[in-house]
Coordinates of C-alpha atoms in Angstrom, one line a residue:
M14 CA -130.5 -45.1 -34.3
T15 CA -126.8 -44.4 -34.3
A16 CA -124.9 -43.9 -31.1
P17 CA -124.8 -40.3 -30.0
L18 CA -121.1 -39.8 -30.3
T19 CA -119.3 -36.4 -30.5
F20 CA -115.6 -36.3 -31.2
A21 CA -113.1 -33.7 -29.9
A22 CA -111.3 -31.9 -32.7
E23 CA -108.0 -33.6 -32.0
V24 CA -109.6 -37.1 -32.0
A25 CA -111.5 -36.4 -35.2
D26 CA -108.3 -35.4 -36.9
A27 CA -106.5 -38.5 -35.7
K28 CA -109.3 -40.7 -37.0
A29 CA -109.2 -39.0 -40.4
Q30 CA -105.4 -39.4 -40.6
N31 CA -105.5 -43.0 -39.2
R32 CA -103.3 -42.1 -36.3
P33 CA -103.1 -44.1 -33.1
I34 CA -105.7 -43.2 -30.4
V35 CA -105.8 -44.2 -26.7
A36 CA -109.1 -44.1 -24.8
L37 CA -109.1 -42.9 -21.2
E38 CA -111.8 -43.3 -18.6
S39 CA -113.2 -40.4 -16.6
T40 CA -114.2 -42.0 -13.3
I41 CA -110.7 -41.4 -12.1
I42 CA -111.3 -37.7 -12.6
T43 CA -114.7 -37.4 -10.9
H44 CA -114.4 -40.1 -8.2
G45 CA -110.7 -40.7 -7.8
M46 CA -109.1 -37.5 -6.7
P47 CA -110.0 -34.0 -5.5
Y48 CA -109.8 -30.9 -7.7
P49 CA -107.4 -29.6 -8.9
Q50 CA -105.2 -32.7 -8.6
N51 CA -107.7 -34.7 -10.7
L52 CA -107.4 -32.1 -13.5
E53 CA -103.6 -32.0 -13.3
T54 CA -103.4 -35.8 -13.4
A55 CA -105.8 -36.1 -16.4
Q56 CA -103.8 -33.4 -18.3
A57 CA -100.5 -35.2 -17.4
V58 CA -101.9 -38.6 -18.7
E59 CA -103.1 -37.0 -22.0
A60 CA -99.7 -35.3 -22.4
E61 CA -97.9 -38.6 -21.8
I62 CA -99.9 -40.2 -24.6
R63 CA -99.2 -37.4 -27.0
K64 CA -95.5 -37.6 -26.1
A65 CA -95.6 -41.3 -27.0
G66 CA -97.0 -40.5 -30.4
A67 CA -100.7 -41.2 -30.0
V68 CA -103.8 -39.1 -29.4
P69 CA -105.7 -39.3 -26.1
A70 CA -109.5 -39.6 -26.0
T71 CA -110.9 -39.1 -22.5
I72 CA -114.4 -40.4 -22.6
A73 CA -117.4 -39.0 -20.7
V74 CA -121.2 -38.5 -21.0
M75 CA -122.3 -34.8 -21.1
G76 CA -125.5 -33.2 -22.3
G77 CA -127.0 -36.4 -23.8
K78 CA -123.8 -37.2 -25.8
I79 CA -120.9 -39.6 -25.5
H80 CA -117.8 -37.4 -25.8
I81 CA -114.9 -39.1 -27.4
G82 CA -112.1 -36.9 -26.3
L83 CA -112.7 -33.7 -24.3
E84 CA -111.7 -30.2 -25.2
P85 CA -109.6 -28.4 -22.5
E86 CA -112.6 -26.4 -21.2
E87 CA -114.8 -29.6 -21.1
L88 CA -112.1 -31.5 -19.2
K89 CA -111.8 -28.7 -16.6
A90 CA -115.6 -28.6 -16.2
L91 CA -115.8 -32.3 -15.7
A92 CA -113.0 -32.1 -13.1
Q93 CA -115.1 -29.6 -11.1
T94 CA -118.4 -31.6 -11.4
K95 CA -119.4 -32.8 -7.9
D96 CA -122.5 -34.9 -8.8
A97 CA -121.4 -36.9 -11.9
M98 CA -122.9 -40.3 -12.3
K99 CA -120.5 -43.2 -12.1
V100 CA -121.5 -44.9 -15.4
S101 CA -121.1 -48.6 -16.2
R102 CA -122.9 -50.8 -18.7
A103 CA -126.1 -50.7 -16.7
D104 CA -126.2 -46.9 -16.3
L105 CA -124.9 -45.7 -19.7
A106 CA -128.2 -45.4 -21.6
V107 CA -130.1 -44.0 -18.6
C108 CA -127.4 -41.3 -18.1
L109 CA -127.7 -40.3 -21.8
A110 CA -131.6 -40.3 -21.6
K111 CA -131.5 -38.0 -18.5
G112 CA -128.9 -35.6 -20.1
A113 CA -126.8 -36.1 -17.0
T114 CA -123.1 -35.8 -16.7
G115 CA -121.6 -39.3 -16.4
A116 CA -118.0 -40.4 -15.7
T117 CA -117.2 -43.7 -17.4
T118 CA -115.9 -46.8 -15.6
V119 CA -113.7 -49.4 -17.3
A120 CA -116.8 -51.2 -18.7
A121 CA -118.5 -48.1 -20.1
T122 CA -115.2 -46.7 -21.5
M123 CA -114.7 -50.0 -23.3
I124 CA -118.2 -49.8 -24.8
C125 CA -117.8 -46.2 -25.9
A126 CA -114.2 -46.8 -27.3
N127 CA -115.5 -49.7 -29.4
L128 CA -118.4 -47.6 -30.7
A129 CA -115.8 -45.0 -31.7
G130 CA -113.5 -47.5 -33.4
I131 CA -110.7 -47.2 -30.7
D132 CA -108.8 -50.4 -30.0
V133 CA -106.8 -49.5 -26.9
F134 CA -107.7 -48.1 -23.5
A135 CA -105.4 -47.1 -20.6
T136 CA -106.6 -47.1 -17.0
G137 CA -105.2 -47.6 -13.5
G138 CA -106.6 -50.9 -12.5
I139 CA -109.7 -52.9 -13.4
G140 CA -112.5 -53.9 -11.1
G141 CA -112.9 -57.5 -10.2
V142 CA -114.3 -60.0 -7.7
H143 CA -114.7 -58.3 -4.3
R144 CA -113.6 -60.1 -1.2
G145 CA -116.6 -61.9 0.3
A146 CA -118.2 -62.3 -3.2
E147 CA -119.3 -65.8 -2.3
D148 CA -121.8 -64.1 0.0
S149 CA -122.3 -60.7 -1.6
F150 CA -122.0 -61.7 -5.3
D151 CA -120.2 -58.4 -5.8
I152 CA -118.3 -58.8 -9.1
S153 CA -117.4 -55.8 -11.3
A154 CA -119.0 -55.5 -14.7
D155 CA -115.5 -54.8 -16.0
L156 CA -114.8 -58.5 -16.1
L157 CA -117.8 -59.4 -18.3
E158 CA -117.1 -56.4 -20.5
L159 CA -113.6 -57.7 -21.2
A160 CA -115.3 -61.0 -22.3
Q161 CA -117.5 -59.3 -24.9
T162 CA -116.1 -56.0 -26.1
P163 CA -113.0 -56.0 -28.4
V164 CA -110.7 -53.5 -26.7
S165 CA -107.3 -54.1 -25.2
V166 CA -107.2 -52.6 -21.7
V167 CA -103.8 -51.7 -20.2
A168 CA -103.9 -51.7 -16.4
A169 CA -101.6 -52.4 -13.5
G170 CA -103.6 -55.6 -12.9
A171 CA -106.8 -55.5 -10.9
K172 CA -107.2 -53.2 -7.9
A173 CA -105.3 -54.8 -5.0
I174 CA -108.3 -54.4 -2.6
L175 CA -110.0 -57.2 -4.6
D176 CA -109.9 -61.0 -4.4
L177 CA -107.2 -61.4 -7.0
P178 CA -107.3 -65.3 -7.3
K179 CA -111.1 -65.2 -7.9
T180 CA -110.7 -62.3 -10.3
L181 CA -108.3 -64.3 -12.4
E182 CA -110.6 -67.4 -12.3
V183 CA -113.6 -65.4 -13.6
L184 CA -111.5 -63.9 -16.4
E185 CA -110.3 -67.4 -17.4
T186 CA -113.9 -68.8 -17.3
H187 CA -115.0 -66.0 -19.7
G188 CA -112.0 -66.5 -22.1
V189 CA -110.3 -63.2 -21.4
P190 CA -106.5 -63.2 -22.2
V191 CA -104.6 -61.9 -19.2
I192 CA -101.2 -60.9 -20.4
A193 CA -98.5 -59.7 -18.0
Y194 CA -96.1 -57.2 -19.7
G195 CA -92.4 -58.0 -19.3
Q196 CA -92.8 -60.4 -16.3
D197 CA -94.3 -63.7 -15.3
A198 CA -96.1 -62.5 -12.2
F199 CA -99.6 -60.9 -12.2
P200 CA -99.1 -57.3 -10.8
A201 CA -101.3 -56.0 -8.0
F202 CA -101.8 -52.3 -8.7
W203 CA -99.5 -50.6 -6.2
S204 CA -97.2 -53.6 -6.2
R205 CA -95.4 -55.3 -9.1
N206 CA -96.0 -58.8 -7.8
S207 CA -99.3 -60.1 -6.5
G208 CA -97.8 -63.5 -5.6
L209 CA -99.8 -65.0 -8.4
P210 CA -98.6 -66.1 -11.8
A211 CA -100.0 -64.4 -14.8
P212 CA -101.7 -66.7 -17.3
L213 CA -99.8 -65.2 -20.3
R214 CA -96.8 -63.0 -20.9
A215 CA -95.8 -60.5 -23.7
D216 CA -92.5 -58.6 -23.9
N217 CA -93.3 -56.0 -26.5
A218 CA -96.2 -53.9 -27.8
A219 CA -96.1 -55.5 -31.3
E220 CA -96.9 -58.9 -29.8
I221 CA -99.9 -57.6 -27.9
A222 CA -101.2 -55.8 -31.0
K223 CA -100.8 -58.9 -33.2
S224 CA -102.7 -61.0 -30.6
Q225 CA -105.6 -58.5 -30.6
L226 CA -105.8 -58.7 -34.4
A227 CA -105.5 -62.5 -34.3
R228 CA -108.5 -62.7 -31.9
A229 CA -110.6 -60.6 -34.4
S230 CA -109.5 -62.8 -37.3
L231 CA -110.6 -65.9 -35.3
G232 CA -114.0 -64.4 -34.6
L233 CA -113.4 -64.5 -30.8
P234 CA -115.4 -61.9 -28.8
G235 CA -113.9 -59.7 -26.1
G236 CA -110.7 -57.8 -25.5
Q237 CA -107.5 -58.4 -23.7
L238 CA -106.3 -57.4 -20.2
I239 CA -102.7 -56.2 -20.4
A240 CA -101.3 -56.3 -16.9
N241 CA -98.5 -53.7 -16.8
P242 CA -96.5 -53.6 -13.6
I243 CA -96.0 -50.3 -11.8
P244 CA -92.5 -48.9 -12.3
E245 CA -90.1 -50.2 -9.7
E246 CA -89.3 -46.8 -8.3
A247 CA -92.9 -46.0 -7.6
E248 CA -94.2 -49.3 -6.2
I249 CA -95.3 -49.9 -2.6
A250 CA -94.0 -53.4 -1.8
R251 CA -96.6 -56.2 -1.3
E252 CA -95.5 -56.9 2.3
E253 CA -96.0 -53.2 3.1
I254 CA -99.4 -52.6 1.4
V255 CA -101.2 -55.9 2.3
P256 CA -101.6 -55.1 6.0
V257 CA -102.9 -51.6 5.1
I258 CA -105.5 -53.1 2.7
E259 CA -106.5 -55.6 5.4
Q260 CA -107.0 -52.8 7.9
A261 CA -109.1 -50.7 5.5
L262 CA -111.2 -53.8 4.6
Q263 CA -111.9 -54.5 8.3
E264 CA -113.0 -50.9 8.8
A265 CA -115.3 -51.0 5.8
E266 CA -117.0 -54.1 7.1
A267 CA -117.3 -52.7 10.6
Q268 CA -119.0 -49.6 9.2
G269 CA -121.4 -51.6 6.9
I270 CA -120.0 -50.0 3.7
A271 CA -121.1 -52.0 0.7
A272 CA -121.7 -52.1 -3.1
K273 CA -120.5 -49.1 -5.1
A274 CA -119.4 -47.3 -1.9
V275 CA -116.7 -49.9 -1.0
T276 CA -114.0 -49.0 -3.5
P277 CA -114.0 -45.2 -2.9
F278 CA -114.0 -45.8 0.9
L279 CA -111.1 -48.2 0.7
L280 CA -109.0 -46.1 -1.7
S281 CA -109.5 -43.0 0.6
R282 CA -108.6 -44.9 3.7
I283 CA -105.5 -46.5 2.1
F284 CA -104.5 -43.0 1.0
E285 CA -104.7 -41.9 4.7
L286 CA -102.9 -44.9 6.0
T287 CA -100.0 -44.6 3.5
E288 CA -99.8 -40.8 4.1
G289 CA -100.5 -40.1 0.4
R290 CA -98.1 -42.7 -1.1
S291 CA -100.9 -44.8 -2.6
L292 CA -102.1 -41.8 -4.7
E293 CA -98.5 -41.0 -5.8
A294 CA -98.1 -44.6 -6.9
N295 CA -101.5 -44.6 -8.6
I296 CA -100.5 -41.6 -10.7
A297 CA -97.2 -43.2 -11.6
L298 CA -98.9 -46.4 -12.8
V299 CA -101.5 -44.6 -14.8
L300 CA -98.8 -42.7 -16.7
N301 CA -96.9 -45.9 -17.2
N302 CA -100.0 -47.6 -18.6
A303 CA -100.6 -44.6 -20.9
R304 CA -97.2 -45.0 -22.5
L305 CA -97.7 -48.7 -23.1
A306 CA -101.2 -48.2 -24.5
A307 CA -99.9 -45.6 -27.0
A308 CA -97.2 -48.1 -28.2
I309 CA -99.8 -50.8 -28.6
A310 CA -102.2 -48.5 -30.5
G311 CA -99.3 -47.6 -32.9
E312 CA -98.4 -51.2 -33.4
I313 CA -102.0 -52.1 -34.3
I314 CA -102.1 -49.5 -37.0
T315 CA -98.7 -50.8 -38.3
A316 CA -99.9 -54.4 -38.3
R317 CA -103.2 -53.5 -40.1
G318 CA -101.2 -51.8 -42.8
A319 CA -98.8 -54.7 -43.3

């Protein structure tokens, strides 16, 4: 059996013309923001990718098919869906079998992008090792996906609510290149500097594209995590956001919130505690990641043609 992929017209044209394509996840649409802000943000990210010379491919599961790119009316329908499954590696096949609507996480988006022949994916931040994982074993499937699926993921680091040192350790153990863009520090989503050094650094998109192709030529599995710091004017400084995160974490523990419910609760509470600034920063960093991903996708095509 072949994978049940269906391509939006714009994406199909881009593939036929060998133009750069950037994959986008859909969980940020269904689980990250309320309507209509989620739709407006998704449209803005797609527009940013087009402006940067690439074609956006928002990925979602609908009607028993993996949609590689959404037509405008499909994007709007997804943004208004209230009961979409949050789909990762474990859920993807079940969602397809049920004919349910599924929003793809980082891991599922990587799988689908790879099936569709797309090399680069832009998101906000990846999942990682949750705080207290030594007791809960709560570690995102995103990390193992990066170790096995050959897609470069552009993110503003891992989500700052996570245990960042342990997240970096797990990525290192699984041989995932973690490349900070334009700086030596590993960014922490809303903040440019997590206080941790990044294992690797790249200063231009061409370098990142060449390293991805070099991994393929060496037969190395997996992708790359490109840690792209949030623009300076949009960041919430580390010393300001850390106490807010700690308060939200304490409230989650007190309320017994666990597993997949943790991240949505924390992001919602941090939004309240920062009076909306965390969401504004989130949108800014996603747009920034989209621009860099478009540049990398273009450089991969150039390097393959050289």
